[in-house]
Backbone as CSV, one residue per row, in Angstrom:
resi,resn,N_x,N_y,N_z,CA_x,CA_y,CA_z,C_x,C_y,C_z
1,MET,-22.160,-23.211,-260.429,-21.798,-24.520,-259.912,-23.040,-25.249,-259.423
2,PRO,-23.036,-26.550,-259.554,-24.171,-27.329,-259.055,-24.310,-27.197,-257.546
3,GLU,-25.513,-27.347,-257.079,-25.787,-27.351,-255.649,-26.366,-28.719,-255.291
4,PRO,-25.546,-29.583,-254.662,-26.034,-30.923,-254.319,-27.268,-30.870,-253.427
5,THR,-28.140,-31.856,-253.635,-29.331,-32.046,-252.814,-29.157,-33.371,-252.081
6,PRO,-30.026,-33.689,-251.125,-29.905,-34.998,-250.470,-29.927,-36.163,-251.470
7,ALA,-30.711,-36.047,-252.532,-30.793,-37.135,-253.515,-29.543,-37.239,-254.379
8,THR,-28.844,-36.124,-254.614,-27.678,-36.145,-255.502,-26.342,-36.175,-254.769
9,GLN,-26.340,-35.979,-253.454,-25.094,-35.858,-252.692,-24.126,-37.026,-252.914
10,PRO,-24.580,-38.297,-252.926,-23.620,-39.387,-253.151,-22.894,-39.283,-254.500
11,PHE,-23.575,-38.809,-255.532,-22.952,-38.616,-256.846,-21.815,-37.603,-256.745
12,TRP,-22.090,-36.453,-256.124,-21.079,-35.400,-256.007,-19.942,-35.815,-255.073
13,ASP,-20.253,-36.525,-253.995,-19.209,-37.002,-253.085,-18.252,-37.945,-253.814
14,ALA,-18.788,-38.836,-254.635,-17.949,-39.773,-255.387,-17.071,-39.034,-256.396
15,LEU,-17.630,-38.042,-257.081,-16.816,-37.279,-258.036,-15.643,-36.616,-257.343
16,ARG,-15.843,-36.112,-256.123,-14.728,-35.506,-255.387,-13.614,-36.525,-255.123
17,ARG,-13.974,-37.805,-255.013,-12.990,-38.885,-254.825,-12.487,-39.410,-256.175
18,HIS,-12.940,-38.790,-257.269,-12.607,-39.193,-258.638,-13.131,-40.590,-258.958
19,ASN,-14.345,-40.843,-258.494,-15.093,-42.052,-258.821,-16.444,-41.629,-259.380
20,VAL,-17.053,-42.521,-260.156,-18.394,-42.263,-260.677,-19.327,-43.299,-260.063
21,VAL,-20.363,-42.820,-259.367,-21.404,-43.707,-258.858,-22.747,-43.218,-259.384
22,ILE,-23.574,-44.181,-259.773,-24.933,-43.868,-260.174,-25.855,-44.889,-259.518
23,GLN,-27.123,-44.631,-259.595,-28.076,-45.517,-258.942,-28.409,-46.720,-259.829
24,TYR,-28.744,-47.815,-259.152,-29.178,-49.042,-259.811,-30.474,-49.472,-259.160
25,SER,-31.425,-49.929,-259.976,-32.709,-50.398,-259.471,-32.839,-51.902,-259.693
26,PRO,-32.781,-52.695,-258.618,-32.983,-54.141,-258.773,-34.363,-54.490,-259.338
27,SER,-35.393,-53.703,-258.995,-36.739,-54.031,-259.481,-36.866,-53.892,-260.988
28,SER,-36.082,-53.012,-261.572,-36.145,-52.868,-263.033,-34.875,-53.393,-263.712
29,ASP,-33.914,-53.835,-262.903,-32.653,-54.373,-263.404,-31.981,-53.402,-264.375
30,GLN,-31.924,-52.122,-263.963,-31.248,-51.143,-264.811,-30.618,-50.036,-263.973
31,TYR,-29.594,-49.435,-264.567,-28.970,-48.266,-263.964,-29.838,-47.054,-264.242
32,VAL,-29.757,-46.087,-263.319,-30.617,-44.912,-263.375,-29.763,-43.652,-263.239
33,PHE,-30.021,-42.680,-264.084,-29.417,-41.356,-263.940,-30.369,-40.385,-264.598
34,TYR,-30.688,-39.414,-263.942,-30.222,-38.576,-262.887,-30.646,-39.162,-261.542
35,PRO,-29.965,-38.794,-260.438,-30.338,-39.326,-259.128,-31.759,-38.935,-258.731
36,ARG,-32.452,-39.892,-258.122,-33.834,-39.663,-257.695,-34.151,-40.520,-256.485
37,VAL,-35.361,-40.390,-255.978,-35.765,-41.083,-254.756,-36.396,-42.437,-255.063
38,LEU,-37.187,-42.525,-256.123,-37.870,-43.760,-256.503,-37.435,-44.189,-257.891
39,ALA,-37.439,-45.497,-258.119,-37.030,-46.042,-259.408,-38.029,-45.653,-260.496
40,PRO,-37.528,-45.203,-261.646,-38.455,-44.880,-262.736,-39.127,-46.151,-263.254
41,GLY,-40.376,-46.017,-263.635,-41.112,-47.167,-264.164,-41.797,-47.984,-263.097
42,THR,-41.037,-48.382,-262.063,-41.621,-49.228,-261.019,-42.023,-48.440,-259.779
43,LEU,-41.460,-47.260,-259.598,-41.651,-46.436,-258.394,-41.243,-47.176,-257.121
44,ALA,-40.372,-48.170,-257.292,-39.882,-48.932,-256.141,-38.880,-48.099,-255.349
45,ASP,-38.855,-48.345,-254.056,-37.911,-47.678,-253.159,-36.688,-48.587,-252.997
46,ASP,-36.058,-48.950,-254.119,-34.972,-49.922,-254.060,-33.672,-49.419,-254.696
47,LEU,-33.561,-48.125,-254.917,-32.370,-47.600,-255.577,-31.144,-47.739,-254.681
48,GLU,-30.067,-48.199,-255.275,-28.808,-48.336,-254.560,-27.701,-47.721,-255.408
49,TRP,-26.681,-47.198,-254.748,-25.572,-46.564,-255.446,-24.532,-47.607,-255.809
50,ARG,-24.094,-47.586,-257.072,-23.062,-48.512,-257.538,-22.006,-47.739,-258.313
51,GLU,-20.766,-48.131,-258.107,-19.676,-47.511,-258.848,-19.639,-48.060,-260.270
52,ILE,-19.411,-47.170,-261.227,-19.226,-47.561,-262.620,-17.878,-47.014,-263.087
53,SER,-17.420,-47.487,-264.220,-16.127,-47.026,-264.734,-16.182,-45.595,-265.238
54,GLY,-17.346,-45.158,-265.677,-17.469,-43.840,-266.282,-17.164,-43.854,-267.768
55,MET,-16.708,-44.973,-268.287,-16.417,-45.087,-269.720,-17.716,-45.056,-270.510
56,GLY,-17.629,-44.548,-271.731,-18.841,-44.472,-272.527,-18.563,-44.138,-273.974
57,THR,-19.636,-43.725,-274.636,-19.619,-43.408,-276.056,-20.226,-42.021,-276.241
58,LEU,-19.624,-41.246,-277.121,-20.177,-39.930,-277.431,-21.477,-40.126,-278.201
59,TYR,-22.569,-39.760,-277.574,-23.907,-39.971,-278.149,-24.274,-38.839,-279.111
60,THR,-23.977,-37.600,-278.705,-24.196,-36.430,-279.557,-23.370,-35.279,-279.002
61,PHE,-23.170,-34.244,-279.807,-22.406,-33.089,-279.347,-22.769,-31.869,-280.187
62,THR,-22.402,-30.720,-279.667,-22.511,-29.473,-280.403,-21.323,-28.597,-280.032
63,ILE,-20.891,-27.802,-280.967,-19.776,-26.890,-280.737,-20.364,-25.491,-280.624
64,SER,-20.218,-24.900,-279.456,-20.772,-23.573,-279.202,-19.660,-22.526,-279.280
65,ASP,-19.784,-21.613,-280.254,-18.806,-20.540,-280.402,-19.167,-19.316,-279.578
66,ARG,-20.322,-19.361,-278.934,-20.747,-18.293,-278.030,-20.929,-18.888,-276.651
67,PRO,-20.578,-18.151,-275.610,-20.713,-18.712,-274.258,-22.175,-18.980,-273.916
68,THR,-22.403,-20.108,-273.288,-23.762,-20.455,-272.866,-24.161,-19.712,-271.601
69,ALA,-23.172,-19.142,-270.911,-23.408,-18.320,-269.720,-22.119,-17.543,-269.442
70,PRO,-22.205,-16.442,-268.700,-21.015,-15.619,-268.449,-19.795,-16.361,-267.894
71,PRO,-19.950,-17.364,-267.009,-18.736,-18.019,-266.493,-17.886,-18.707,-267.560
72,TRP,-18.469,-18.981,-268.724,-17.749,-19.695,-269.775,-17.300,-18.777,-270.907
73,ALA,-17.342,-17.478,-270.698,-16.982,-16.530,-271.750,-15.544,-16.708,-272.226
74,ASP,-14.648,-17.159,-271.345,-13.245,-17.343,-271.713,-12.919,-18.780,-272.118
75,SER,-13.935,-19.614,-272.258,-13.712,-21.031,-272.558,-14.377,-21.421,-273.874
76,LEU,-13.998,-20.737,-274.928,-14.624,-21.012,-276.220,-13.636,-21.681,-277.157
77,PRO,-14.071,-22.558,-278.034,-15.464,-23.000,-278.111,-15.789,-23.980,-276.989
78,GLN,-17.065,-24.031,-276.618,-17.534,-25.037,-275.668,-17.938,-26.267,-276.464
79,LEU,-17.499,-27.409,-276.005,-17.808,-28.666,-276.681,-18.842,-29.413,-275.836
80,LEU,-20.092,-29.045,-276.023,-21.186,-29.612,-275.237,-21.510,-31.000,-275.773
81,ALA,-21.736,-31.935,-274.857,-21.884,-33.325,-275.287,-22.871,-34.085,-274.416
82,VAL,-23.358,-35.173,-274.977,-24.100,-36.174,-274.227,-23.325,-37.471,-274.382
83,VAL,-22.945,-38.052,-273.248,-22.213,-39.311,-273.225,-23.157,-40.405,-272.746
84,GLU,-23.146,-41.519,-273.457,-23.907,-42.693,-273.017,-22.923,-43.629,-272.322
85,TRP,-23.123,-43.798,-271.007,-22.268,-44.694,-270.247,-22.436,-46.130,-270.721
86,ASP,-21.421,-46.944,-270.527,-21.496,-48.357,-270.895,-22.655,-49.052,-270.192
87,GLU,-23.049,-48.537,-269.029,-24.150,-49.135,-268.262,-25.525,-48.687,-268.756
88,GLY,-25.583,-47.734,-269.697,-26.857,-47.367,-270.306,-27.305,-45.922,-270.185
89,PRO,-27.331,-45.346,-268.979,-27.812,-43.965,-268.879,-26.921,-42.975,-269.626
90,ARG,-27.475,-41.805,-269.887,-26.756,-40.730,-270.577,-26.554,-39.542,-269.645
91,LEU,-25.465,-38.820,-269.873,-25.075,-37.675,-269.056,-24.768,-36.490,-269.968
92,SER,-25.330,-35.332,-269.657,-24.940,-34.094,-270.341,-23.633,-33.626,-269.730
93,THR,-22.665,-33.284,-270.586,-21.329,-32.962,-270.105,-20.633,-32.042,-271.089
94,GLU,-19.336,-31.998,-270.994,-18.513,-31.192,-271.893,-17.284,-32.005,-272.271
95,MET,-16.894,-31.954,-273.522,-15.678,-32.618,-273.976,-14.500,-31.673,-273.744
96,VAL,-13.355,-32.244,-273.347,-12.135,-31.479,-273.108,-10.961,-32.231,-273.731
97,ASN,-9.840,-31.541,-273.856,-8.601,-32.156,-274.337,-8.763,-32.790,-275.716
98,VAL,-9.540,-32.114,-276.577,-9.767,-32.642,-277.923,-10.004,-31.470,-278.869
99,ASP,-9.518,-31.596,-280.071,-9.790,-30.610,-281.106,-11.227,-30.814,-281.588
100,PRO,-12.017,-29.748,-281.713,-13.413,-29.905,-282.136,-13.568,-30.707,-283.431
101,GLY,-12.630,-30.579,-284.340,-12.705,-31.303,-285.608,-12.505,-32.799,-285.470
102,ASP,-12.001,-33.244,-284.323,-11.767,-34.674,-284.106,-12.952,-35.379,-283.458
103,LEU,-13.979,-34.626,-283.074,-15.153,-35.231,-282.436,-16.016,-35.953,-283.464
104,PHE,-16.550,-37.101,-283.060,-17.535,-37.787,-283.897,-18.447,-38.636,-283.025
105,VAL,-19.692,-38.710,-283.421,-20.665,-39.530,-282.704,-20.201,-40.978,-282.754
106,GLY,-20.243,-41.629,-281.609,-19.821,-43.025,-281.522,-18.408,-43.205,-281.004
107,MET,-17.639,-42.123,-280.838,-16.267,-42.275,-280.344,-16.280,-42.703,-278.875
108,ARG,-15.303,-43.505,-278.503,-15.147,-43.928,-277.116,-14.571,-42.773,-276.315
109,VAL,-15.093,-42.590,-275.117,-14.656,-41.492,-274.255,-14.408,-42.011,-272.842
110,LYS,-13.568,-41.243,-272.116,-13.254,-41.600,-270.739,-13.426,-40.360,-269.868
111,PRO,-13.664,-40.574,-268.567,-13.922,-39.449,-267.671,-12.684,-38.616,-267.371
112,VAL,-12.936,-37.329,-267.169,-11.937,-36.378,-266.688,-12.581,-35.670,-265.500
113,PHE,-11.928,-35.729,-264.354,-12.466,-35.132,-263.134,-11.871,-33.732,-262.972
114,CYS,-12.732,-32.728,-263.032,-12.298,-31.324,-262.961,-12.665,-30.769,-261.591
115,ASP,-11.643,-30.606,-260.752,-11.840,-30.150,-259.374,-11.924,-28.629,-259.292
116,TYR,-12.876,-28.155,-258.510,-13.032,-26.738,-258.195,-13.030,-26.617,-256.671
117,PRO,-11.826,-26.641,-256.063,-11.725,-26.677,-254.596,-12.406,-25.496,-253.901
118,ASP,-12.366,-24.322,-254.520,-12.995,-23.160,-253.884,-14.502,-23.332,-253.753
119,ASP,-15.084,-24.136,-254.640,-16.526,-24.384,-254.614,-16.877,-25.728,-253.979
120,GLY,-15.851,-26.554,-253.719,-16.101,-27.868,-253.139,-16.801,-28.815,-254.095
121,ILE,-16.594,-28.621,-255.398,-17.280,-29.425,-256.417,-16.261,-29.986,-257.392
122,THR,-16.501,-31.192,-257.856,-15.768,-31.786,-258.958,-16.764,-32.036,-260.071
123,LEU,-16.459,-31.536,-261.260,-17.329,-31.740,-262.416,-16.788,-32.898,-263.247
124,LEU,-17.698,-33.623,-263.871,-17.343,-34.760,-264.703,-17.389,-34.335,-266.162
125,ARG,-16.218,-34.324,-266.774,-16.122,-34.010,-268.196,-15.518,-35.220,-268.885
126,TYR,-15.392,-35.156,-270.204,-14.920,-36.313,-270.964,-13.899,-35.928,-272.006
127,GLU,-13.043,-36.927,-272.345,-12.048,-36.777,-273.399,-12.012,-38.086,-274.189
128,PRO,-11.426,-38.054,-275.393,-11.347,-39.294,-276.166,-10.586,-40.373,-275.406
129,ALA,-11.064,-41.599,-275.526,-10.383,-42.720,-274.887,-9.225,-43.168,-275.760
């Protein structure tokens, strides 16, 4: 499970509320992901958290018939994916609720919030829109 840091805590807190927030940099007029302290490119200290819909497009994917780590041994195949949010940044994630044969690059996807109460974490996964 992920271990939130001070820089990433707002992202994880929002996921627990079933919202997606990412950083925005006014100095570069762009959304930023992964969470960080300074804006990429400008190194400005102007990052602010903004809610986004979480909607996006499947940028790329791979179907893994072998577990990528022991915790996923019972979850095969794994549908590993990169989603490009409508706001621009990309997120490494996993596709769920879809047959592997139905996946295609460019498909519209929507967020699925997967709660793990024992760990206090909500993971962001995706399914076809």
